[in-house]
XYZ file of C-alpha atoms in Angstrom:
774
model
C 0.579 28.341 -32.024
C 0.945 31.838 -30.823
C -0.512 32.986 -27.551
C -2.067 35.897 -27.426
C -1.209 38.223 -24.586
C -2.520 41.373 -23.257
C -0.083 44.432 -23.752
C -0.213 48.005 -21.975
C 0.939 50.952 -23.935
C 1.752 54.233 -22.638
C 0.770 57.024 -24.289
C 1.385 60.623 -23.178
C -1.790 62.830 -22.685
C -2.198 65.206 -25.694
C -1.356 68.932 -24.663
C -3.729 71.709 -24.465
C -2.837 73.403 -27.217
C -2.407 76.764 -26.025
C 0.260 75.640 -23.726
C 4.413 75.465 -24.440
C 6.014 72.486 -22.826
C 9.794 72.748 -22.338
C 11.606 70.014 -24.498
C 13.445 68.838 -21.627
C 10.225 68.237 -19.501
C 8.149 66.165 -21.369
C 8.937 63.152 -19.715
C 8.217 64.087 -16.362
C 4.257 63.744 -16.717
C 2.340 60.672 -15.693
C 1.300 58.407 -17.875
C -1.889 56.790 -18.111
C -2.556 53.178 -19.410
C -3.991 51.808 -22.486
C -4.437 48.233 -22.932
C -3.759 46.231 -26.485
C -3.115 42.475 -27.693
C 0.215 41.332 -28.456
C 1.211 37.827 -29.040
C 4.151 35.699 -27.947
C 4.953 32.667 -30.430
C 7.851 31.955 -28.342
C 7.195 30.647 -24.599
C 3.824 31.149 -23.098
C 5.091 33.174 -20.202
C 3.314 35.863 -18.272
C 4.992 39.059 -19.650
C 5.547 42.501 -18.245
C 5.934 45.792 -19.853
C 9.757 47.366 -19.920
C 8.101 50.650 -19.925
C 4.505 50.542 -19.392
C 4.866 47.709 -17.548
C 2.580 45.132 -17.563
C 1.622 42.363 -20.185
C 0.791 39.319 -18.760
C 2.302 35.593 -19.153
C 5.337 35.468 -16.992
C 6.227 32.751 -15.107
C 4.200 29.484 -16.291
C 7.474 27.655 -17.422
C 9.178 28.774 -14.284
C 6.267 27.759 -12.215
C 5.663 24.517 -13.889
C 9.362 23.616 -14.187
C 9.532 23.978 -10.027
C 5.959 22.836 -9.677
C 6.889 18.961 -9.443
C 10.089 19.219 -7.947
C 11.422 17.208 -4.710
C 10.396 19.911 -2.151
C 13.298 18.572 -0.326
C 15.809 19.330 -2.882
C 18.313 21.443 -1.665
C 18.802 23.650 -4.672
C 16.758 26.541 -4.440
C 18.374 29.297 -5.732
C 17.463 29.458 -9.754
C 19.875 29.432 -12.592
C 20.553 33.145 -13.885
C 19.199 32.520 -16.880
C 16.114 34.603 -18.052
C 12.806 33.612 -19.412
C 12.828 33.959 -23.133
C 9.540 36.987 -22.954
C 7.984 39.086 -25.324
C 8.278 42.458 -23.075
C 5.169 44.889 -22.984
C 6.579 48.320 -24.514
C 5.512 51.635 -24.480
C 4.955 53.850 -27.407
C 5.697 57.698 -26.713
C 4.009 59.973 -28.674
C 3.821 64.052 -28.356
C 0.888 66.557 -28.958
C 1.967 68.285 -32.701
C 0.984 71.548 -30.741
C 4.332 71.049 -28.625
C 6.446 70.387 -31.753
C 4.803 73.373 -33.424
C 5.401 75.781 -30.631
C 8.989 74.966 -30.764
C 9.207 75.198 -34.069
C 7.549 78.630 -34.313
C 10.475 79.502 -31.649
C 12.975 78.694 -33.641
C 11.650 80.855 -36.434
C 11.465 83.552 -34.537
C 14.802 83.223 -33.259
C 16.032 82.565 -37.119
C 14.403 85.785 -38.317
C 15.671 88.066 -35.469
C 19.099 86.939 -36.465
C 19.563 84.490 -33.559
C 20.226 81.463 -36.378
C 22.564 79.551 -34.181
C 20.371 79.050 -31.264
C 17.483 78.660 -33.678
C 19.278 75.825 -35.580
C 19.957 74.299 -32.275
C 16.244 74.120 -31.726
C 15.740 72.662 -34.960
C 18.466 70.011 -34.549
C 16.914 69.149 -31.423
C 13.587 68.550 -32.818
C 14.737 66.585 -35.481
C 16.927 64.321 -33.624
C 14.043 63.651 -30.882
C 11.921 63.259 -33.882
C 14.112 60.779 -34.872
C 14.390 59.160 -31.960
C 11.211 58.704 -31.277
C 10.353 57.640 -34.884
C 13.038 54.643 -34.359
C 11.970 53.952 -30.962
C 8.168 53.586 -31.545
C 9.028 51.691 -34.729
C 10.670 49.029 -32.805
C 7.610 49.014 -30.666
C 5.755 48.401 -33.396
C 7.880 45.950 -35.366
C 8.276 43.840 -31.822
C 4.389 43.397 -31.888
C 5.040 42.017 -35.218
C 7.534 39.576 -33.966
C 9.983 41.494 -36.458
C 12.735 41.379 -33.422
C 15.357 41.722 -36.019
C 14.253 44.904 -37.617
C 12.920 46.026 -34.063
C 16.511 45.584 -32.409
C 18.008 47.639 -35.259
C 15.536 50.423 -34.612
C 16.252 50.417 -30.779
C 19.979 50.711 -31.546
C 19.431 53.673 -33.704
C 17.689 55.232 -30.600
C 19.798 54.441 -28.352
C 22.420 56.066 -30.773
C 20.696 58.833 -30.568
C 21.054 59.090 -27.325
C 17.170 59.136 -26.304
C 15.199 56.994 -24.164
C 18.520 55.227 -23.749
C 17.364 53.071 -21.018
C 14.009 51.785 -22.117
C 15.506 51.601 -25.552
C 18.001 49.203 -24.526
C 15.371 47.433 -22.486
C 13.840 46.911 -25.421
C 16.528 45.720 -27.456
C 17.674 43.390 -24.731
C 14.183 41.613 -25.281
C 14.737 41.513 -29.011
C 18.058 40.021 -28.251
C 16.714 37.348 -26.152
C 14.030 35.984 -28.724
C 16.734 35.940 -31.359
C 18.799 33.607 -28.686
C 21.711 36.208 -28.643
C 22.272 35.980 -24.689
C 25.374 37.930 -24.892
C 23.435 40.670 -26.703
C 20.730 40.697 -24.128
C 23.311 41.063 -21.186
C 24.793 43.406 -23.282
C 21.865 45.845 -23.768
C 21.196 45.045 -20.160
C 23.916 46.413 -18.838
C 23.414 49.548 -21.042
C 19.913 49.907 -19.600
C 21.432 50.116 -16.341
C 24.221 52.609 -16.888
C 21.709 55.050 -18.276
C 18.866 54.421 -16.023
C 19.586 57.462 -13.707
C 18.489 59.630 -17.067
C 14.928 58.173 -16.043
C 15.110 59.488 -12.158
C 12.310 62.010 -12.787
C 10.173 59.456 -14.317
C 7.240 58.222 -12.247
C 8.158 54.794 -13.497
C 11.675 54.779 -12.287
C 11.440 52.236 -9.650
C 9.731 49.878 -11.892
C 12.514 50.124 -14.530
C 15.205 49.913 -11.464
C 13.258 46.484 -10.747
C 12.893 45.346 -14.087
C 16.567 45.379 -14.931
C 17.608 43.929 -11.156
C 15.503 41.305 -11.974
C 17.135 40.335 -15.386
C 20.504 40.766 -14.176
C 19.504 37.870 -11.420
C 19.518 40.259 -8.312
C 15.973 39.066 -7.450
C 16.169 40.209 -3.655
C 17.173 43.770 -4.814
C 14.213 43.671 -7.503
C 11.979 42.919 -4.548
C 12.836 45.349 -2.274
C 12.884 47.913 -4.693
C 8.835 46.821 -5.611
C 8.211 46.811 -1.992
C 9.459 50.406 -1.483
C 8.258 51.813 -4.683
C 6.106 54.458 -4.711
C 2.097 53.907 -5.608
C 1.403 54.438 -9.459
C -2.136 53.400 -9.695
C -1.266 52.580 -13.412
C 1.115 50.218 -12.333
C -0.124 48.560 -9.532
C -1.390 45.317 -11.256
C 2.434 45.310 -12.976
C 4.436 45.469 -9.761
C 2.053 43.180 -7.984
C 2.777 40.532 -11.157
C 6.434 41.029 -11.044
C 6.589 40.657 -7.063
C 4.715 37.044 -7.801
C 7.128 36.491 -10.324
C 10.411 37.013 -7.901
C 8.316 35.494 -5.139
C 8.161 32.127 -6.823
C 11.374 32.210 -7.761
C 12.569 32.485 -4.010
C 9.964 29.388 -3.211
C 7.747 31.733 -1.049
C 4.453 30.478 -3.287
C 1.810 31.584 -0.496
C 3.211 35.038 -0.788
C 3.243 34.994 -4.590
C -0.076 33.719 -4.618
C -1.010 36.626 -2.548
C 0.630 39.026 -4.564
C -1.307 37.468 -7.625
C -4.817 37.663 -5.859
C -3.880 41.376 -5.695
C -3.731 41.721 -9.698
C -7.195 42.112 -10.926
C -6.796 43.473 -14.562
C -5.835 40.170 -16.087
C -6.724 36.614 -15.847
C -4.355 35.019 -13.561
C -6.046 31.541 -13.536
C -3.180 29.697 -15.046
C -0.349 30.764 -12.796
C -2.453 30.889 -9.632
C -3.231 27.054 -10.833
C 0.494 26.297 -11.180
C 1.076 27.533 -7.744
C -1.345 25.662 -6.003
C -0.090 22.631 -7.704
C 3.579 23.427 -6.635
C 2.419 23.872 -3.341
C 0.649 20.315 -3.200
C -2.766 21.736 -3.360
C -4.002 19.845 -6.591
C -7.451 19.993 -6.078
C -7.536 23.791 -5.818
C -4.958 23.731 -8.466
C -7.347 22.090 -10.894
C -10.197 24.495 -10.053
C -7.908 27.597 -11.363
C -6.636 25.720 -14.397
C -10.061 24.532 -15.783
C -11.233 28.279 -15.567
C -7.699 29.380 -17.585
C -9.151 26.882 -19.956
C -11.431 29.516 -21.357
C -7.941 31.286 -23.150
C -8.171 28.919 -26.080
C -4.560 30.483 -27.007
C -3.122 28.485 -24.247
C -5.470 25.851 -24.123
C -2.627 23.287 -24.878
C -0.502 24.402 -22.186
C -3.363 24.634 -19.927
C -4.291 20.619 -20.723
C -0.558 19.553 -20.094
C -0.324 21.046 -16.851
C -3.767 19.553 -15.455
C -2.333 16.008 -17.425
C 0.733 16.428 -15.418
C -1.211 17.013 -11.733
C -3.600 14.047 -12.740
C -0.335 12.020 -12.895
C 0.457 13.254 -9.467
C -3.299 12.303 -7.912
C -3.569 8.837 -9.841
C -6.087 10.145 -12.260
C -3.892 8.216 -14.995
C -6.685 7.607 -17.828
C -7.666 11.595 -17.716
C -3.535 12.196 -17.899
C -3.477 9.703 -20.912
C -6.097 11.040 -22.799
C -5.227 14.773 -22.457
C -1.739 14.188 -23.705
C -3.070 12.299 -26.729
C -5.399 15.236 -27.601
C -2.332 17.427 -27.453
C -0.241 15.138 -29.308
C -2.431 14.893 -32.071
C -2.167 18.237 -32.815
C 1.339 18.772 -31.955
C 3.540 15.728 -31.349
C 6.397 17.473 -30.174
C 4.519 19.937 -27.561
C 4.280 18.126 -24.593
C 8.051 16.824 -24.674
C 9.444 20.214 -26.064
C 7.267 22.551 -23.583
C 7.798 20.727 -20.211
C 10.058 17.787 -20.499
C 9.813 15.257 -17.497
C 12.115 13.273 -15.659
C 11.646 10.019 -13.738
C 12.675 10.183 -10.270
C 12.711 8.225 -7.160
C 9.947 8.820 -4.433
C 11.708 10.849 -2.063
C 9.168 9.511 0.615
C 10.973 6.320 0.145
C 14.308 7.007 -0.522
C 15.309 10.326 1.480
C 16.320 9.059 4.902
C 14.952 12.577 6.428
C 11.610 12.322 4.632
C 11.302 8.816 5.246
C 12.222 9.155 9.275
C 9.496 11.937 9.316
C 6.811 10.379 7.187
C 6.912 7.351 8.974
C 4.038 5.524 10.634
C 2.518 2.291 11.446
C -0.011 2.762 8.667
C 3.096 2.938 6.361
C 4.300 0.044 8.116
C 1.125 -2.059 8.012
C -0.354 -1.258 4.836
C -2.816 -3.599 3.099
C 0.140 -5.224 0.638
C 2.559 -5.627 3.679
C 0.085 -7.522 5.444
C -0.691 -9.621 2.734
C 3.029 -10.703 2.698
C 3.066 -11.294 6.180
C 0.631 -13.710 5.976
C 2.545 -15.276 3.000
C 5.448 -15.681 4.960
C 3.607 -17.078 8.284
C 1.557 -19.617 5.833
C 2.869 -23.086 6.340
C 4.202 -25.256 3.555
C 2.104 -28.418 2.873
C 3.727 -32.039 2.595
C 2.433 -34.788 0.239
C -0.888 -36.400 0.969
C 0.648 -40.288 1.730
C -2.818 -41.746 1.423
C -3.184 -40.665 -2.277
C -0.143 -42.838 -3.154
C -1.407 -45.538 -1.212
C -4.993 -45.582 -3.099
C -2.903 -45.314 -6.381
C -0.819 -48.970 -5.077
C -3.679 -50.364 -3.793
C -5.979 -49.944 -6.984
C -2.848 -51.075 -8.881
C -2.586 -54.306 -7.152
C -6.605 -54.874 -7.271
C -6.197 -54.490 -11.075
C -3.295 -57.198 -11.101
C -5.654 -59.092 -9.077
C -8.358 -59.164 -11.536
C -5.701 -59.449 -14.640
C -6.734 -55.942 -15.468
C -3.173 -55.295 -16.362
C -3.681 -52.042 -18.658
C -5.639 -50.456 -15.782
C -2.782 -52.183 -13.152
C -0.236 -50.408 -15.023
C -1.937 -46.864 -15.192
C -2.390 -46.895 -11.512
C 1.166 -48.123 -10.490
C 2.729 -45.668 -12.918
C 1.027 -42.616 -11.636
C 1.917 -44.175 -8.099
C 5.586 -44.022 -9.259
C 5.641 -40.610 -10.363
C 3.443 -39.083 -7.288
C 5.969 -41.080 -5.218
C 9.039 -39.308 -6.874
C 7.369 -35.919 -6.700
C 6.283 -36.183 -3.291
C 9.941 -36.991 -2.197
C 11.495 -34.025 -4.654
C 8.415 -31.622 -2.715
C 10.120 -32.912 0.411
C 13.332 -31.814 -0.496
C 12.222 -28.425 -1.976
C 10.344 -27.326 0.849
C 13.304 -28.057 3.014
C 15.483 -25.801 0.943
C 12.364 -22.975 1.588
C 12.444 -23.377 5.373
C 16.618 -23.443 4.866
C 16.128 -19.771 3.625
C 17.068 -20.202 0.128
C 13.826 -19.528 -1.392
C 15.042 -18.955 -5.244
C 16.249 -22.396 -5.610
C 12.900 -23.821 -3.740
C 11.499 -22.128 -6.280
C 13.536 -23.353 -9.017
C 13.160 -26.959 -7.884
C 9.399 -26.783 -7.167
C 8.771 -25.324 -11.043
C 10.591 -28.381 -11.971
C 8.630 -30.957 -10.141
C 5.464 -29.580 -12.052
C 7.253 -30.856 -15.163
C 6.887 -34.384 -13.373
C 3.454 -34.147 -12.234
C 1.310 -31.222 -13.059
C -1.989 -32.068 -11.360
C -0.720 -32.120 -7.874
C -2.846 -29.731 -5.794
C -0.066 -29.361 -2.825
C 2.706 -28.773 -5.411
C 0.925 -26.214 -6.905
C 0.083 -24.851 -3.331
C 3.750 -24.397 -2.335
C 5.128 -23.521 -5.286
C 2.509 -20.358 -5.328
C 3.580 -19.642 -1.338
C 7.368 -19.142 -2.858
C 6.164 -17.244 -5.640
C 4.455 -14.801 -3.062
C 7.244 -14.513 -0.710
C 9.497 -13.533 -3.803
C 6.938 -10.942 -4.662
C 5.567 -12.294 -7.668
C 2.011 -12.258 -7.200
C 1.057 -12.896 -10.961
C 2.582 -16.319 -10.857
C 1.774 -16.486 -7.193
C -1.897 -16.416 -8.326
C -1.722 -18.975 -11.242
C -0.640 -21.518 -9.067
C -3.135 -20.974 -6.078
C -5.743 -20.861 -8.409
C -4.498 -24.255 -9.964
C -4.032 -25.852 -6.768
C -7.777 -24.708 -5.816
C -9.412 -26.177 -8.783
C -7.262 -29.381 -8.271
C -8.732 -29.781 -4.838
C -11.521 -27.523 -3.667
C -11.169 -28.594 -0.283
C -7.757 -27.156 -0.250
C -9.020 -24.018 1.197
C -5.958 -22.180 2.075
C -5.159 -22.324 -1.505
C -8.630 -20.453 -2.330
C -8.257 -18.025 -0.060
C -4.688 -16.894 -0.963
C -6.186 -16.874 -4.509
C -8.462 -14.413 -3.452
C -5.642 -12.422 -1.814
C -3.310 -12.885 -4.742
C -6.249 -11.681 -7.494
C -6.738 -8.519 -4.929
C -3.154 -7.777 -5.326
C -3.191 -7.847 -8.949
C -6.734 -6.404 -9.412
C -7.866 -9.201 -11.235
C -11.919 -9.606 -10.901
C -12.762 -12.513 -8.276
C -16.187 -11.759 -7.145
C -16.873 -15.379 -9.072
C -14.127 -17.056 -7.052
C -14.877 -15.526 -3.599
C -18.455 -16.919 -3.774
C -17.173 -20.349 -4.849
C -14.455 -20.263 -1.973
C -16.935 -19.248 0.523
C -19.594 -21.853 -0.080
C -17.035 -24.624 -0.032
C -16.203 -23.597 3.279
C -19.428 -23.384 4.353
C -20.619 -26.661 2.951
C -17.221 -28.366 4.765
C -18.059 -28.407 8.473
C -14.804 -30.307 9.356
C -13.113 -27.297 7.704
C -9.685 -26.198 10.068
C -9.283 -22.726 10.337
C -12.701 -21.801 8.591
C -13.164 -18.752 10.553
C -9.749 -17.315 10.471
C -10.190 -17.842 6.323
C -13.477 -16.326 6.032
C -12.049 -13.246 8.388
C -9.047 -13.097 5.458
C -11.758 -12.811 2.712
C -13.477 -10.150 4.580
C -10.064 -8.280 4.550
C -9.518 -8.544 1.293
C -13.364 -6.935 0.634
C -12.308 -3.956 3.240
C -14.740 -5.079 5.730
C -12.264 -4.656 9.179
C -15.235 -4.875 11.120
C -15.526 -9.154 10.269
C -12.009 -9.043 12.290
C -13.619 -8.074 15.734
C -15.953 -11.010 15.868
C -13.177 -13.723 14.559
C -10.438 -12.379 16.931
C -12.925 -12.328 19.902
C -14.071 -16.102 19.481
C -10.370 -17.582 17.957
C -9.098 -20.231 19.991
C -6.629 -21.763 17.356
C -2.641 -21.814 18.602
C -1.038 -22.187 14.804
C 1.699 -19.841 13.519
C -0.685 -18.345 10.804
C -3.575 -18.099 13.076
C -1.365 -16.054 15.845
C 0.368 -13.776 13.503
C -3.120 -12.973 11.624
C -4.639 -12.270 15.018
C -1.747 -9.759 16.113
C -1.966 -8.056 12.541
C -6.056 -8.034 13.395
C -5.867 -6.670 16.342
C -3.704 -3.522 15.224
C -6.083 -3.042 12.376
C -8.871 -2.821 14.622
C -7.442 -0.940 17.445
C -7.185 -3.676 19.798
C -3.516 -3.074 20.489
C -3.429 -5.205 23.877
C -4.846 -8.127 21.646
C -2.049 -7.476 18.998
C 1.065 -7.139 21.640
C -0.184 -10.098 23.237
C -0.358 -12.346 20.158
C 3.026 -10.558 18.917
C 4.819 -11.631 22.292
C 2.883 -15.233 21.535
C 5.038 -15.004 18.640
C 8.311 -14.070 20.030
C 8.240 -16.811 21.908
C 7.370 -19.453 19.444
C 9.811 -18.043 17.045
C 12.395 -16.176 19.524
C 15.124 -15.937 16.695
C 12.790 -14.940 13.701
C 13.568 -11.615 12.138
C 10.241 -10.713 11.242
C 8.456 -11.524 14.628
C 11.443 -9.497 16.184
C 10.376 -6.258 13.731
C 6.264 -6.854 14.622
C 7.292 -6.397 18.186
C 9.953 -3.422 17.569
C 7.709 -1.575 15.258
C 4.636 -1.689 17.545
C 7.022 0.328 19.969
C 8.044 2.782 17.871
C 8.221 6.185 19.204
C 8.835 8.840 16.529
C 9.673 11.342 19.725
C 12.540 9.473 21.075
C 13.718 8.095 18.259
C 17.431 7.747 19.999
C 16.441 5.550 22.354
C 14.654 3.332 19.659
C 17.669 3.183 17.711
C 19.917 1.807 20.457
C 17.416 -0.809 21.130
C 17.293 -1.704 17.781
C 21.025 -1.729 17.561
C 20.932 -4.057 20.823
C 18.498 -6.390 19.784
C 19.330 -6.895 16.291
C 22.935 -6.660 15.891
C 23.962 -8.277 19.417
C 20.942 -11.108 19.427
C 21.265 -14.509 17.608
C 18.492 -13.753 14.818
C 18.798 -15.530 11.570
C 20.409 -13.535 9.116
C 20.274 -15.995 6.890
C 16.800 -15.163 6.187
C 17.601 -11.358 5.416
C 19.694 -12.947 2.935
C 17.615 -15.527 1.323
C 14.231 -15.550 2.755
C 11.021 -13.995 1.925
C 10.864 -10.518 0.171
C 9.135 -9.186 3.214
C 11.951 -9.682 5.695
C 14.070 -7.588 3.532
C 11.480 -4.958 3.029
C 10.621 -4.305 6.617
C 14.124 -4.645 8.029
C 15.457 -2.085 5.500
C 12.567 0.118 6.900
C 13.309 -0.368 9.846
C 17.071 0.651 9.860
C 15.800 3.430 7.830
C 13.717 4.908 10.803
C 16.343 4.493 13.371
C 19.563 5.666 11.287
C 21.110 2.572 11.166
C 20.869 1.445 7.420
C 25.119 2.160 6.703
C 25.705 0.052 9.779
C 24.035 -2.948 8.834
C 25.458 -2.160 5.006
C 29.082 -2.292 6.432
C 27.970 -5.503 7.999
C 26.784 -7.129 4.825
C 29.742 -6.028 2.708
C 31.802 -8.025 5.617
C 29.497 -10.834 5.192
C 30.098 -11.129 1.374
C 34.048 -11.097 1.584
C 33.872 -13.632 4.249
C 31.506 -16.069 2.631
C 31.197 -18.494 -0.272
C 27.802 -19.847 0.157
C 24.595 -18.138 -1.043
C 26.720 -15.249 -2.531
C 24.137 -14.056 -4.638
C 21.339 -13.977 -2.062
C 23.857 -11.597 -0.077
C 24.531 -9.537 -3.301
C 21.059 -9.127 -3.790
C 20.696 -7.747 0.066
C 23.243 -5.455 -0.387
C 22.212 -4.044 -3.755
C 18.735 -3.610 -2.152
C 20.030 -1.574 0.901
C 22.308 0.571 -1.542
C 18.971 1.729 -2.876
C 18.192 3.319 0.713
C 21.547 4.733 1.158
C 21.583 6.456 -2.184
C 24.456 4.078 -3.370
C 22.613 3.816 -6.464
C 25.361 3.047 -8.965
C 26.621 0.418 -6.996
C 23.372 -1.075 -6.571
C 22.927 -0.619 -10.509
C 26.139 -2.748 -10.825
C 25.527 -5.416 -8.709
C 21.850 -6.259 -10.011
C 22.937 -5.931 -13.762
C 25.567 -8.946 -12.194
C 22.920 -10.589 -10.568
C 20.877 -10.644 -14.004
C 23.715 -11.383 -16.134
C 26.010 -13.826 -14.210
C 23.260 -15.327 -12.200
C 20.586 -15.663 -13.973
C 18.286 -13.561 -11.468
C 15.323 -13.145 -13.746
C 12.264 -12.802 -11.662
C 9.886 -10.283 -11.978
C 10.931 -8.481 -8.562
C 15.006 -8.515 -9.220
C 14.374 -6.974 -12.149
C 11.906 -4.430 -11.242
C 14.975 -3.380 -8.521
C 17.492 -3.077 -11.158
C 15.129 -0.465 -13.039
C 14.656 1.435 -9.744
C 18.762 1.521 -9.286
C 18.937 2.345 -12.993
C 16.775 5.433 -12.587
C 18.795 6.223 -9.377
C 22.001 6.388 -11.231
C 20.661 7.927 -14.231
C 20.279 5.534 -16.771
C 17.032 5.705 -18.483
C 17.307 3.431 -21.330
C 18.502 0.342 -19.090
C 15.551 1.341 -16.718
C 13.116 0.851 -20.047
C 14.915 -2.606 -20.750
C 14.433 -3.489 -17.145
C 10.793 -2.686 -16.573
C 9.519 -4.149 -20.032
C 11.138 -7.629 -19.112
C 9.808 -7.160 -15.812
C 6.289 -6.338 -17.156
C 6.320 -9.399 -19.216
C 6.951 -11.728 -16.247
C 4.284 -9.593 -14.157
C 2.132 -7.443 -16.661
C -0.078 -6.488 -13.611
C 2.274 -4.735 -11.949
C 0.934 -0.942 -11.568
C 4.495 0.657 -10.226
C 6.258 -0.945 -13.460
C 3.265 0.518 -15.789
C 3.592 3.954 -14.393
C 7.601 3.859 -14.203
C 7.442 2.918 -18.005
C 5.045 5.592 -18.733
C 7.304 8.311 -16.951
C 10.296 6.826 -18.832
C 8.687 6.880 -22.135
C 7.852 10.219 -21.638
C 11.070 11.155 -20.426
C 12.435 9.834 -23.479
C 9.760 11.871 -25.936
C 7.989 8.850 -26.769
C 4.724 10.179 -25.870
C 2.765 7.809 -27.749
C 3.876 4.944 -25.494
C 3.665 6.983 -22.164
C -0.120 7.285 -23.141
C -0.754 3.707 -23.375
C 0.847 3.072 -20.189
C -1.034 5.826 -18.448
C -4.107 4.702 -19.872
C -3.655 1.107 -18.859
C -3.557 2.046 -15.509
C -6.764 3.714 -15.515
C -7.958 6.567 -13.184
C -7.620 4.966 -9.562
C -6.320 5.463 -6.203
C -2.711 3.980 -7.276
C 0.065 6.066 -5.531
C 3.326 4.604 -6.648
C 5.546 3.912 -3.849
C 8.701 3.988 -5.656
C 8.293 6.730 -8.521
C 7.720 10.415 -9.082
C 8.472 12.995 -11.557
C 10.350 16.203 -11.904
C 10.266 18.475 -14.961
C 13.636 19.289 -16.705
C 15.192 23.060 -16.288
């Protein structure tokens, strides 16, 4: 749909019929302004006039393209590619009395015998009239979007050497609309070469600024505008051009100030885009919602709002807006503002990550839950249950109830075998080969499906590996098989919270069973964890003040709870207790060091980390094959201390020197590659792990997609995310990333489905963002 814009047409005032103005002086008078409407069929820019200055939509695409770019980008210089805009032009007309006076003078000269002088005047009038006709015809043709015809008209005006510079400017715009870039440059050069011919015009500085702007000399154009004489008819146009140039130079606050001085046009749309680029999303949406009254630009404005909604977590609104746009024009969103999925610089850019890090980042609620899973105990089998089956089988044999005896003894044999394998699997997990333990436990469930402790341990391995959807399934199964397995119930609540599953009935059930079981060990801690999932941090204080338990999970939760409620002394004390109990545990040492983080003394902090983590005998096997939280936390610690590459080199040496746990070391190397921006290497390693080592858990597939995006392989990223989502359909990170990637490749319908499924929430992606394609 064409976008209707305002155009200002400059018309010279009609002269007094009794006055005679020499032909050469006709250009020297100041021109008042008249507004007209024109349409821009191509690019929805706010336009500037070439001669009269001001039309309107000039830098929508520019701002929006830059709007969602990474603020840390080093590419601050805009490409020298002029925006395709319909430029405002001026129609020049002259009072018929002037021409009459010149003709009367020519007639008198002719009659008096000065025929050659008279013919010269006749010739000048004819040439000038022809030039004016060609020029004005070109303007009329431009306003009708007949750019090819308009270009021919301006060529003739240039040939007659009248209004050469201004005619050339208009010819340049026509060439640009016809996608004749070289011709555009040719006419801009002509406009520049003949600019001196406009030196007597009150708009000379304005023309000069426009030419410099189109030649890519933004600073020069800005300086010209700053020093241009005041012209009451063109202050709005000058401020708008200033705003355009300032936006190119990323001087957004100055650009906004310049736009706020424009009072003749509706500037809500560009103001909204600039505020959005500055990160002021709520202010931006206020301007953009006001801009919706312009029906001609409604789709453009809706698209801008939708993109902002993707930034602010209002995914369902973004999806519905895109759906509305897409139903009207399937190519609009992807052709107007194509996006590119990108990695979040707050996570992967070293400088930004260091500057943005704080303890709240480290102690995010999901990190806290993963820490609880890490410190939670594995449970061994209940020998009493096996003995009960054997005893019942013996009694049945004594009573000659052979069928019943067979059932009890078979169950006892199966359970004993399951318990034996369970013990072995737990040993593998404790030896930091978590994936193998998970695989063994999964196989044991095929032998004995109704084993509460087995399901608990399997759920715990899933939770430590970062697969919370599968973890929830087995925690809830474990709890239903044995309602007295209270920790299974509590962790079922935690994982259901992490995957955004409705859990009100489950919470009520677990609390009721806890209250009825007076002998339940750590009952108060379980209640406190449940309250944490409900956002009630105040409940932690009462538990912390009365807690006397000495087990690892209890002390770890006490350390975390102390931080959450501001009891730092208690938190430090609990952490020191953990360190005494587990001196070589990486996560315990990370907790201890993170609490001492000092952004103002980062060098000393880095030295302490290097000494304690690279010289002490910490169990690095846990980094390679242990819980996901170890790798994530350790990487973050190295990142904020600037030691990532040092550790990466050490891991590469380990990979060369050992034949054991090869895939676990490779996995850790690939993860560090992401944070040292070695995306192609990470991409290659994850491909190898998935294809040759069958490492196809949801977390590995997801990280492979992260590497794919970093290495610019969007199609591979889509494939990995789709596989990851099959295993863990609740992952918001996967859903969001898929939406961005589908939008990137132009599959808007598929993107809409992902966004709507996310809903409007407070979800903020840790891993992904997006930029608009230049």
